[in-house]
Amino acid sequence: MTYKVERYTQKHERAWNDFLEKSKNSHFMFFRQYTDYHSDRFEDFSLIFSDEKGRVVALLPANLANGVCYTHQGLSFGGFLTTEKTSTQDVIALFNTLIDYLKQNAISRLVYKPVPHFYHSLPAQEDLYALYRNGAALVRRDVSSVIDLQRPIRYSKGRKWSVNKAKKANVSVVEKKDLSEFWSLLTNTLESQHKAQPVHTIKEVQSLRNAFPDNIRLFVAERDQLLLAGALLFVNRDVVHTQYLANSEAGREMAALDLVLDYLITGAFREFRYFSFGISTEDNGRYLNEGLIAQKEGFGARAVVHDIYEIAIP
């Protein structure tokens, strides 16, 4: 089977977004209102695959850089987005069509970041098999930490102690609509501790929050109306992900961030399936931040890998 391939343009926006609503491995980051926020930084190369009857059967969020196709450098992960009707044979055929298309467009390599399995509403790892069939090389593996909220593991003694410490200090957790105060804390924390900046600007994240108010949510710890710590969440279907965490010096003394996380895990999102802390690796996955991952595992999180594969286009 072969498919028709079209490069995404704005005229496809509705069809693209409609398909995402029924995809079994979708994420709100793949909606065009999110993907296009950084269109000035990436040359979009997103592709739409259709069958012989003109029906959309798969999407591929992607960008081009120096003759290489990435899926997608501006997103945490990507890969083929498919539906419950998609078979393994279909995905093999989709890869064959994709590789032919990349070859025709003089693209030298495909760098592919699959959607981690815990984001799937149904099993959707056909692409991993197709990658293997096409001789893909694993070029990076990061370790993420995830809690199965329906089968939680008990906190470590240290995490229990810190949560109780924050409660005894009369720290409270509330949801906030305005992001500005938290963003200032986050920016100062990243600069002072890591000499880094948030991936998003405050203008970008506020615009994305306005576009996706149910998906981007902020919870903070306060005492006497003083912001101590906070967590900006990306909420997708039944998965909650801590996109940004920040803790002030006073917050660290009172274990305020641990209280925020406990509130999210055991309270606000306890009916969800998974709680994701994100990766604890650096240097293309070869360095493990042991202190960071120990904190996450203290809440009962366990390892899920985020892989990146590469195919040389013959």
PDB file of C-alpha atoms in Angstrom, residues 75-263:
ATOM      1  CA  LEU A  75       8.338  19.570  20.672  1.00  0.00           C
ATOM      2  CA  SER A  76       9.221  17.079  23.399  1.00  0.00           C
ATOM      3  CA  PHE A  77       8.336  14.160  21.114  1.00  0.00           C
ATOM      4  CA  GLY A  78       6.460  13.420  17.896  1.00  0.00           C
ATOM      5  CA  GLY A  79       6.285  10.673  15.300  1.00  0.00           C
ATOM      6  CA  PHE A  80       3.397   9.254  13.310  1.00  0.00           C
ATOM      7  CA  LEU A  81      -0.023  10.071  14.753  1.00  0.00           C
ATOM      8  CA  THR A  82      -2.538   7.357  13.929  1.00  0.00           C
ATOM      9  CA  THR A  83      -5.964   6.007  14.924  1.00  0.00           C
ATOM     10  CA  GLU A  84      -7.382   2.803  16.366  1.00  0.00           C
ATOM     11  CA  LYS A  85      -7.895   1.520  12.808  1.00  0.00           C
ATOM     12  CA  THR A  86      -4.177   1.721  11.979  1.00  0.00           C
ATOM     13  CA  SER A  87      -2.465  -1.658  11.681  1.00  0.00           C
ATOM     14  CA  THR A  88       1.199  -2.605  11.883  1.00  0.00           C
ATOM     15  CA  GLN A  89       1.228  -3.184   8.110  1.00  0.00           C
ATOM     16  CA  ASP A  90      -0.207   0.304   7.636  1.00  0.00           C
ATOM     17  CA  VAL A  91       2.619   1.907   9.615  1.00  0.00           C
ATOM     18  CA  ILE A  92       5.259  -0.060   7.725  1.00  0.00           C
ATOM     19  CA  ALA A  93       3.699   1.283   4.519  1.00  0.00           C
ATOM     20  CA  LEU A  94       3.610   4.804   5.969  1.00  0.00           C
ATOM     21  CA  PHE A  95       7.351   4.614   6.681  1.00  0.00           C
ATOM     22  CA  ASN A  96       8.030   3.363   3.152  1.00  0.00           C
ATOM     23  CA  THR A  97       6.035   6.272   1.745  1.00  0.00           C
ATOM     24  CA  LEU A  98       7.798   8.732   4.057  1.00  0.00           C
ATOM     25  CA  ILE A  99      11.289   7.530   3.163  1.00  0.00           C
ATOM     26  CA  ASP A 100      10.478   7.736  -0.565  1.00  0.00           C
ATOM     27  CA  TYR A 101       9.164  11.261  -0.067  1.00  0.00           C
ATOM     28  CA  LEU A 102      12.241  12.363   1.874  1.00  0.00           C
ATOM     29  CA  LYS A 103      14.480  10.861  -0.810  1.00  0.00           C
ATOM     30  CA  GLN A 104      12.592  12.771  -3.523  1.00  0.00           C
ATOM     31  CA  ASN A 105      13.139  15.984  -1.551  1.00  0.00           C
ATOM     32  CA  ALA A 106      16.894  15.390  -1.125  1.00  0.00           C
ATOM     33  CA  ILE A 107      16.639  14.999   2.656  1.00  0.00           C
ATOM     34  CA  SER A 108      19.583  13.071   4.073  1.00  0.00           C
ATOM     35  CA  ARG A 109      18.326  11.861   7.454  1.00  0.00           C
ATOM     36  CA  LEU A 110      15.206  11.331   9.524  1.00  0.00           C
ATOM     37  CA  VAL A 111      15.451  11.970  13.283  1.00  0.00           C
ATOM     38  CA  TYR A 112      12.398  10.431  14.932  1.00  0.00           C
ATOM     39  CA  LYS A 113      11.135  10.964  18.498  1.00  0.00           C
ATOM     40  CA  PRO A 114       8.244   8.561  19.238  1.00  0.00           C
ATOM     41  CA  VAL A 115       5.419   9.520  21.562  1.00  0.00           C
ATOM     42  CA  PRO A 116       6.105   7.752  24.924  1.00  0.00           C
ATOM     43  CA  HIS A 117       3.729   4.859  25.469  1.00  0.00           C
ATOM     44  CA  PHE A 118       2.012   6.276  28.545  1.00  0.00           C
ATOM     45  CA  TYR A 119       0.499   9.008  26.358  1.00  0.00           C
ATOM     46  CA  HIS A 120      -1.224   6.388  24.183  1.00  0.00           C
ATOM     47  CA  SER A 121      -4.957   5.915  24.690  1.00  0.00           C
ATOM     48  CA  LEU A 122      -4.522   2.549  22.921  1.00  0.00           C
ATOM     49  CA  PRO A 123      -1.348   0.578  22.112  1.00  0.00           C
ATOM     50  CA  ALA A 124       0.488   2.535  19.408  1.00  0.00           C
ATOM     51  CA  GLN A 125       4.046   1.246  19.086  1.00  0.00           C
ATOM     52  CA  GLU A 126       3.778   0.120  15.485  1.00  0.00           C
ATOM     53  CA  ASP A 127       6.267   2.850  14.625  1.00  0.00           C
ATOM     54  CA  LEU A 128       8.962   1.269  16.824  1.00  0.00           C
ATOM     55  CA  TYR A 129       8.737  -1.927  14.808  1.00  0.00           C
ATOM     56  CA  ALA A 130       8.776  -0.004  11.527  1.00  0.00           C
ATOM     57  CA  LEU A 131      11.871   1.885  12.708  1.00  0.00           C
ATOM     58  CA  TYR A 132      13.612  -1.433  13.362  1.00  0.00           C
ATOM     59  CA  ARG A 133      12.577  -2.732   9.952  1.00  0.00           C
ATOM     60  CA  ASN A 134      14.167   0.338   8.376  1.00  0.00           C
ATOM     61  CA  GLY A 135      17.489  -0.017  10.166  1.00  0.00           C
ATOM     62  CA  ALA A 136      16.976   2.924  12.516  1.00  0.00           C
ATOM     63  CA  ALA A 137      19.754   3.564  15.021  1.00  0.00           C
ATOM     64  CA  LEU A 138      19.016   4.540  18.612  1.00  0.00           C
ATOM     65  CA  VAL A 139      20.937   7.804  19.015  1.00  0.00           C
ATOM     66  CA  ARG A 140      19.621   9.039  22.356  1.00  0.00           C
ATOM     67  CA  ARG A 141      17.790   7.632  25.374  1.00  0.00           C
ATOM     68  CA  ASP A 142      16.589   9.802  28.255  1.00  0.00           C
ATOM     69  CA  VAL A 143      15.105   8.560  31.519  1.00  0.00           C
ATOM     70  CA  SER A 144      11.794  10.074  32.551  1.00  0.00           C
ATOM     71  CA  SER A 145      10.025   9.410  35.865  1.00  0.00           C
ATOM     72  CA  VAL A 146       6.338   8.494  35.866  1.00  0.00           C
ATOM     73  CA  ILE A 147       3.810   7.534  38.547  1.00  0.00           C
ATOM     74  CA  ASP A 148       1.009   5.099  37.726  1.00  0.00           C
ATOM     75  CA  LEU A 149      -1.693   6.878  39.710  1.00  0.00           C
ATOM     76  CA  GLN A 150      -3.921   3.817  39.692  1.00  0.00           C
ATOM     77  CA  ARG A 151      -1.171   1.703  41.267  1.00  0.00           C
ATOM     78  CA  PRO A 152       0.824   4.197  43.330  1.00  0.00           C
ATOM     79  CA  ILE A 153       3.980   3.297  45.216  1.00  0.00           C
ATOM     80  CA  ARG A 154       4.378   4.629  48.742  1.00  0.00           C
ATOM     81  CA  TYR A 155       6.441   7.747  49.249  1.00  0.00           C
ATOM     82  CA  SER A 156       9.900   7.421  50.729  1.00  0.00           C
ATOM     83  CA  LYS A 157      10.359   8.449  54.367  1.00  0.00           C
ATOM     84  CA  GLY A 158      12.103  11.622  53.248  1.00  0.00           C
ATOM     85  CA  ARG A 159       9.227  12.720  51.012  1.00  0.00           C
ATOM     86  CA  LYS A 160       6.653  11.963  53.743  1.00  0.00           C
ATOM     87  CA  TRP A 161       8.656  14.016  56.202  1.00  0.00           C
ATOM     88  CA  SER A 162       8.959  16.989  53.864  1.00  0.00           C
ATOM     89  CA  VAL A 163       5.250  17.021  52.995  1.00  0.00           C
ATOM     90  CA  ASN A 164       4.354  16.962  56.694  1.00  0.00           C
ATOM     91  CA  LYS A 165       6.877  19.743  57.356  1.00  0.00           C
ATOM     92  CA  ALA A 166       5.149  21.991  54.811  1.00  0.00           C
ATOM     93  CA  LYS A 167       1.735  21.242  56.262  1.00  0.00           C
ATOM     94  CA  LYS A 168       2.913  22.094  59.768  1.00  0.00           C
ATOM     95  CA  ALA A 169       4.274  25.406  58.423  1.00  0.00           C
ATOM     96  CA  ASN A 170       0.737  26.278  57.252  1.00  0.00           C
ATOM     97  CA  VAL A 171       1.696  26.305  53.582  1.00  0.00           C
ATOM     98  CA  SER A 172      -1.329  26.123  51.292  1.00  0.00           C
ATOM     99  CA  VAL A 173      -1.685  25.062  47.649  1.00  0.00           C
ATOM    100  CA  VAL A 174      -3.936  26.924  45.206  1.00  0.00           C
ATOM    101  CA  GLU A 175      -4.473  27.068  41.459  1.00  0.00           C
ATOM    102  CA  LYS A 176      -3.582  30.361  39.772  1.00  0.00           C
ATOM    103  CA  LYS A 177      -4.687  31.914  36.500  1.00  0.00           C
ATOM    104  CA  ASP A 178      -1.999  34.584  36.284  1.00  0.00           C
ATOM    105  CA  LEU A 179       1.427  33.187  35.413  1.00  0.00           C
ATOM    106  CA  SER A 180       3.585  36.294  35.822  1.00  0.00           C
ATOM    107  CA  GLU A 181       4.690  35.913  39.452  1.00  0.00           C
ATOM    108  CA  PHE A 182       5.488  32.223  39.011  1.00  0.00           C
ATOM    109  CA  TRP A 183       7.369  32.971  35.798  1.00  0.00           C
ATOM    110  CA  SER A 184       9.545  35.486  37.576  1.00  0.00           C
ATOM    111  CA  LEU A 185      10.377  32.892  40.250  1.00  0.00           C
ATOM    112  CA  LEU A 186      11.065  30.239  37.601  1.00  0.00           C
ATOM    113  CA  THR A 187      13.326  32.520  35.571  1.00  0.00           C
ATOM    114  CA  ASN A 188      15.328  33.580  38.643  1.00  0.00           C
ATOM    115  CA  THR A 189      15.633  29.973  39.828  1.00  0.00           C
ATOM    116  CA  LEU A 190      16.889  28.659  36.490  1.00  0.00           C
ATOM    117  CA  GLU A 191      19.342  31.533  36.109  1.00  0.00           C
ATOM    118  CA  SER A 192      20.786  31.290  39.617  1.00  0.00           C
ATOM    119  CA  GLN A 193      20.975  27.486  39.835  1.00  0.00           C
ATOM    120  CA  HIS A 194      21.561  26.354  36.264  1.00  0.00           C
ATOM    121  CA  LYS A 195      22.562  29.445  34.246  1.00  0.00           C
ATOM    122  CA  ALA A 196      19.585  28.651  32.015  1.00  0.00           C
ATOM    123  CA  GLN A 197      16.316  30.163  30.804  1.00  0.00           C
ATOM    124  CA  PRO A 198      12.849  28.630  30.340  1.00  0.00           C
ATOM    125  CA  VAL A 199      12.224  27.188  26.876  1.00  0.00           C
ATOM    126  CA  HIS A 200       9.172  29.456  26.566  1.00  0.00           C
ATOM    127  CA  THR A 201       8.954  33.189  27.149  1.00  0.00           C
ATOM    128  CA  ILE A 202       6.239  34.510  29.454  1.00  0.00           C
ATOM    129  CA  LYS A 203       4.467  35.975  26.414  1.00  0.00           C
ATOM    130  CA  GLU A 204       4.527  32.614  24.640  1.00  0.00           C
ATOM    131  CA  VAL A 205       3.365  30.570  27.589  1.00  0.00           C
ATOM    132  CA  GLN A 206       0.583  33.029  28.447  1.00  0.00           C
ATOM    133  CA  SER A 207      -0.620  32.917  24.847  1.00  0.00           C
ATOM    134  CA  LEU A 208      -0.539  29.117  24.881  1.00  0.00           C
ATOM    135  CA  ARG A 209      -2.338  29.093  28.219  1.00  0.00           C
ATOM    136  CA  ASN A 210      -5.081  31.291  26.751  1.00  0.00           C
ATOM    137  CA  ALA A 211      -5.407  28.901  23.803  1.00  0.00           C
ATOM    138  CA  PHE A 212      -5.347  25.735  25.951  1.00  0.00           C
ATOM    139  CA  PRO A 213      -6.722  26.697  29.390  1.00  0.00           C
ATOM    140  CA  ASP A 214      -7.696  23.111  30.272  1.00  0.00           C
ATOM    141  CA  ASN A 215      -4.293  21.752  29.300  1.00  0.00           C
ATOM    142  CA  ILE A 216      -1.876  24.301  30.787  1.00  0.00           C
ATOM    143  CA  ARG A 217      -2.477  24.835  34.493  1.00  0.00           C
ATOM    144  CA  LEU A 218      -0.541  26.391  37.351  1.00  0.00           C
ATOM    145  CA  PHE A 219      -0.566  25.318  41.012  1.00  0.00           C
ATOM    146  CA  VAL A 220       1.434  27.208  43.625  1.00  0.00           C
ATOM    147  CA  ALA A 221       2.322  27.007  47.314  1.00  0.00           C
ATOM    148  CA  GLU A 222       1.747  30.138  49.391  1.00  0.00           C
ATOM    149  CA  ARG A 223       1.959  31.316  52.968  1.00  0.00           C
ATOM    150  CA  ASP A 224       0.592  34.697  53.980  1.00  0.00           C
ATOM    151  CA  GLN A 225       0.067  35.441  50.254  1.00  0.00           C
ATOM    152  CA  LEU A 226       3.798  34.966  49.587  1.00  0.00           C
ATOM    153  CA  LEU A 227       4.601  32.734  46.614  1.00  0.00           C
ATOM    154  CA  LEU A 228       6.914  29.940  47.750  1.00  0.00           C
ATOM    155  CA  ALA A 229       6.888  27.360  44.936  1.00  0.00           C
ATOM    156  CA  GLY A 230       4.882  26.237  41.948  1.00  0.00           C
ATOM    157  CA  ALA A 231       4.286  23.705  39.197  1.00  0.00           C
ATOM    158  CA  LEU A 232       3.182  24.551  35.672  1.00  0.00           C
ATOM    159  CA  LEU A 233       1.434  21.482  34.285  1.00  0.00           C
ATOM    160  CA  PHE A 234       0.762  20.164  30.810  1.00  0.00           C
ATOM    161  CA  VAL A 235      -2.418  18.082  31.110  1.00  0.00           C
ATOM    162  CA  ASN A 236      -3.189  15.733  28.221  1.00  0.00           C
ATOM    163  CA  ARG A 237      -6.140  13.366  28.399  1.00  0.00           C
ATOM    164  CA  ASP A 238      -5.319  11.202  31.456  1.00  0.00           C
ATOM    165  CA  VAL A 239      -1.655  12.236  31.830  1.00  0.00           C
ATOM    166  CA  VAL A 240      -0.345  15.118  33.968  1.00  0.00           C
ATOM    167  CA  HIS A 241       3.176  16.376  33.262  1.00  0.00           C
ATOM    168  CA  THR A 242       5.206  18.859  35.312  1.00  0.00           C
ATOM    169  CA  GLN A 243       6.495  21.088  32.519  1.00  0.00           C
ATOM    170  CA  TYR A 244       8.099  23.599  34.902  1.00  0.00           C
ATOM    171  CA  LEU A 245       8.848  23.439  38.636  1.00  0.00           C
ATOM    172  CA  ALA A 246      10.206  26.299  40.744  1.00  0.00           C
ATOM    173  CA  ASN A 247      11.021  26.712  44.430  1.00  0.00           C
ATOM    174  CA  SER A 248      12.111  29.859  46.254  1.00  0.00           C
ATOM    175  CA  GLU A 249      14.724  29.836  49.017  1.00  0.00           C
ATOM    176  CA  ALA A 250      11.952  30.206  51.608  1.00  0.00           C
ATOM    177  CA  GLY A 251      10.019  27.478  49.783  1.00  0.00           C
ATOM    178  CA  ARG A 252      12.947  25.082  50.063  1.00  0.00           C
ATOM    179  CA  GLU A 253      13.200  25.735  53.788  1.00  0.00           C
ATOM    180  CA  MET A 254       9.511  24.853  54.200  1.00  0.00           C
ATOM    181  CA  ALA A 255       9.456  22.018  51.621  1.00  0.00           C
ATOM    182  CA  ALA A 256       6.770  23.931  49.733  1.00  0.00           C
ATOM    183  CA  LEU A 257       7.325  22.285  46.356  1.00  0.00           C
ATOM    184  CA  ASP A 258       6.942  18.820  47.850  1.00  0.00           C
ATOM    185  CA  LEU A 259       3.576  19.894  49.219  1.00  0.00           C
ATOM    186  CA  VAL A 260       2.505  21.105  45.761  1.00  0.00           C
ATOM    187  CA  LEU A 261       3.476  17.775  44.224  1.00  0.00           C
ATOM    188  CA  ASP A 262       1.704  15.817  46.958  1.00  0.00           C
ATOM    189  CA  TYR A 263      -1.441  17.898  46.403  1.00  0.00           C
TER     190      TYR A 263
END
